[in-house]
Amino acid sequence: FKSNFSATCLGPTSKARHGRRYDTLSSLVTGPPASALVKMDIEGDEFNVLDALDAADFRRMRGLNVEYHFVQGCPTQKALLRALNISRKVSNHLAVVDAGAAYWGSPCRVGGSKFPRLLF
């Protein structure tokens, strides 16, 4: 097993942001089918990165480990629905073994219900 680990800034588009170069996951996962193991911990941008992937991108991944975060404050119902839809998109292409999302902001309510610290 040959590892090609590199710490990379990921975003939904390739561009410079905050003085750093951001690349798309699609541009980095370029090998044959089921050849990449991807680990993402990108503090809130994971939903945008995953939403930008297509079926061909998912086919090149053997495994995906993602830490989901809600870091832009208390999420809206629209943001939660988007997160759910993106989670479904991932599960349409990969077997989901475990899933969770973290929110460490101030206590808040979404749709009248207290939003939990851990979700999924």
mmCIF file of C-alpha atoms in Angstrom:
data_model
loop_
_atom_site.group_PDB
_atom_site.id
_atom_site.type_symbol
_atom_site.label_atom_id
_atom_site.label_comp_id
_atom_site.label_asym_id
_atom_site.label_seq_id
_atom_site.Cartn_x
_atom_site.Cartn_y
_atom_site.Cartn_z
ATOM 1 C CA PHE A 1 0.000 0.000 0.000
ATOM 2 C CA LYS A 2 1.459 3.302 -1.083
ATOM 3 C CA SER A 3 0.152 6.389 0.676
ATOM 4 C CA ASN A 4 0.174 9.749 -1.032
ATOM 5 C CA PHE A 5 -1.043 11.854 1.888
ATOM 6 C CA SER A 6 -0.985 15.596 1.509
ATOM 7 C CA ALA A 7 -2.677 18.272 3.514
ATOM 8 C CA THR A 8 -4.691 20.187 0.939
ATOM 9 C CA CYS A 9 -7.182 23.012 1.150
ATOM 10 C CA LEU A 10 -10.464 21.865 -0.425
ATOM 11 C CA GLY A 11 -13.302 23.977 -1.718
ATOM 12 C CA PRO A 12 -16.190 23.660 -4.140
ATOM 13 C CA THR A 13 -14.128 25.610 -6.723
ATOM 14 C CA SER A 14 -10.389 26.011 -7.379
ATOM 15 C CA LYS A 15 -9.268 29.469 -6.288
ATOM 16 C CA ALA A 16 -7.129 31.422 -3.848
ATOM 17 C CA ARG A 17 -8.846 32.214 -0.553
ATOM 18 C CA HIS A 18 -7.437 33.650 2.670
ATOM 19 C CA GLY A 19 -3.949 33.598 1.149
ATOM 20 C CA ARG A 20 -4.095 29.861 0.381
ATOM 21 C CA ARG A 21 -4.746 27.855 -2.760
ATOM 22 C CA TYR A 22 -7.958 25.791 -2.675
ATOM 23 C CA ASP A 23 -8.526 22.858 -5.030
ATOM 24 C CA THR A 24 -11.617 20.830 -5.839
ATOM 25 C CA LEU A 25 -11.767 17.213 -4.768
ATOM 26 C CA SER A 26 -12.564 16.322 -8.391
ATOM 27 C CA SER A 27 -9.211 17.752 -9.495
ATOM 28 C CA LEU A 28 -7.335 15.686 -6.904
ATOM 29 C CA VAL A 29 -9.078 12.305 -7.186
ATOM 30 C CA THR A 30 -7.948 11.378 -10.676
ATOM 31 C CA GLY A 31 -6.882 7.725 -10.474
ATOM 32 C CA PRO A 32 -8.624 4.570 -11.644
ATOM 33 C CA PRO A 33 -11.959 3.486 -10.100
ATOM 34 C CA ALA A 34 -11.912 2.718 -6.366
ATOM 35 C CA SER A 35 -8.319 3.931 -5.994
ATOM 36 C CA ALA A 36 -8.612 6.792 -3.477
ATOM 37 C CA LEU A 37 -9.191 6.948 0.255
ATOM 38 C CA VAL A 38 -10.289 10.482 1.129
ATOM 39 C CA LYS A 39 -10.280 12.045 4.619
ATOM 40 C CA MET A 40 -11.883 15.462 5.030
ATOM 41 C CA ASP A 41 -11.960 17.664 8.115
ATOM 42 C CA ILE A 42 -12.564 21.113 6.686
ATOM 43 C CA GLU A 43 -14.720 22.804 9.308
ATOM 44 C CA GLY A 44 -17.933 23.555 7.461
ATOM 45 C CA ASP A 45 -17.005 23.524 3.769
ATOM 46 C CA GLU A 46 -17.462 19.734 3.489
ATOM 47 C CA PHE A 47 -21.080 20.134 2.369
ATOM 48 C CA ASN A 48 -20.010 22.419 -0.503
ATOM 49 C CA VAL A 49 -17.156 20.103 -1.533
ATOM 50 C CA LEU A 50 -19.358 16.995 -1.532
ATOM 51 C CA ASP A 51 -22.173 18.771 -3.340
ATOM 52 C CA ALA A 52 -19.754 19.621 -6.187
ATOM 53 C CA LEU A 53 -18.881 15.934 -6.803
ATOM 54 C CA ASP A 54 -20.393 13.896 -9.613
ATOM 55 C CA ALA A 55 -20.841 10.135 -10.088
ATOM 56 C CA ALA A 56 -17.420 9.762 -11.762
ATOM 57 C CA ASP A 57 -15.723 11.373 -8.732
ATOM 58 C CA PHE A 58 -17.418 8.953 -6.344
ATOM 59 C CA ARG A 59 -16.407 5.966 -8.511
ATOM 60 C CA ARG A 60 -12.730 6.895 -8.036
ATOM 61 C CA MET A 61 -13.078 6.711 -4.244
ATOM 62 C CA ARG A 62 -12.658 3.482 -2.332
ATOM 63 C CA GLY A 63 -13.461 5.168 0.944
ATOM 64 C CA LEU A 64 -14.482 8.547 2.310
ATOM 65 C CA ASN A 65 -14.087 9.744 5.886
ATOM 66 C CA VAL A 66 -15.716 13.103 6.573
ATOM 67 C CA GLU A 67 -16.146 15.153 9.721
ATOM 68 C CA TYR A 68 -19.314 17.179 9.192
ATOM 69 C CA HIS A 69 -19.580 20.517 10.998
ATOM 70 C CA PHE A 70 -22.089 23.302 11.378
ATOM 71 C CA VAL A 71 -19.744 26.212 12.125
ATOM 72 C CA GLN A 72 -21.565 29.209 10.650
ATOM 73 C CA GLY A 73 -23.877 29.554 13.641
ATOM 74 C CA CYS A 74 -27.217 27.926 14.298
ATOM 75 C CA PRO A 75 -28.263 26.227 11.061
ATOM 76 C CA THR A 76 -31.530 27.084 9.377
ATOM 77 C CA GLN A 77 -34.053 24.452 8.357
ATOM 78 C CA LYS A 78 -32.924 25.060 4.765
ATOM 79 C CA ALA A 79 -29.280 24.351 5.725
ATOM 80 C CA LEU A 80 -30.300 21.147 7.518
ATOM 81 C CA LEU A 81 -32.311 19.970 4.509
ATOM 82 C CA ARG A 82 -29.315 20.674 2.260
ATOM 83 C CA ALA A 83 -27.043 18.689 4.602
ATOM 84 C CA LEU A 84 -29.511 15.787 4.556
ATOM 85 C CA ASN A 85 -29.697 15.861 0.745
ATOM 86 C CA ILE A 86 -25.908 15.878 0.436
ATOM 87 C CA SER A 87 -25.688 12.980 2.900
ATOM 88 C CA ARG A 88 -28.169 11.087 0.712
ATOM 89 C CA LYS A 89 -26.080 11.912 -2.356
ATOM 90 C CA VAL A 90 -23.011 10.377 -0.692
ATOM 91 C CA SER A 91 -24.978 7.276 0.358
ATOM 92 C CA ASN A 92 -26.187 6.825 -3.223
ATOM 93 C CA HIS A 93 -22.567 6.247 -4.255
ATOM 94 C CA LEU A 94 -20.798 4.827 -1.184
ATOM 95 C CA ALA A 95 -21.816 2.563 1.687
ATOM 96 C CA VAL A 96 -22.247 4.764 4.751
ATOM 97 C CA VAL A 97 -20.965 2.919 7.804
ATOM 98 C CA ASP A 98 -21.349 5.728 10.330
ATOM 99 C CA ALA A 99 -22.303 9.396 10.166
ATOM 100 C CA GLY A 100 -22.371 12.307 12.546
ATOM 101 C CA ALA A 101 -22.276 16.088 12.504
ATOM 102 C CA ALA A 102 -21.099 18.463 15.205
ATOM 103 C CA TYR A 103 -22.355 21.871 16.289
ATOM 104 C CA TRP A 104 -20.440 23.602 19.076
ATOM 105 C CA GLY A 105 -22.042 27.059 18.946
ATOM 106 C CA SER A 106 -24.401 28.663 21.421
ATOM 107 C CA PRO A 107 -27.585 26.717 22.198
ATOM 108 C CA CYS A 108 -30.191 27.376 19.526
ATOM 109 C CA ARG A 109 -33.507 26.216 18.149
ATOM 110 C CA VAL A 110 -34.349 25.117 14.613
ATOM 111 C CA GLY A 111 -38.013 24.848 13.675
ATOM 112 C CA GLY A 112 -38.957 25.153 17.344
ATOM 113 C CA SER A 113 -36.722 22.258 18.456
ATOM 114 C CA LYS A 114 -33.462 22.489 20.357
ATOM 115 C CA PHE A 115 -30.585 21.821 17.952
ATOM 116 C CA PRO A 116 -28.313 19.053 19.305
ATOM 117 C CA ARG A 117 -24.540 19.168 19.672
ATOM 118 C CA LEU A 118 -24.253 15.940 17.674
ATOM 119 C CA LEU A 119 -26.516 15.117 14.771
ATOM 120 C CA PHE A 120 -27.166 11.997 12.612
#
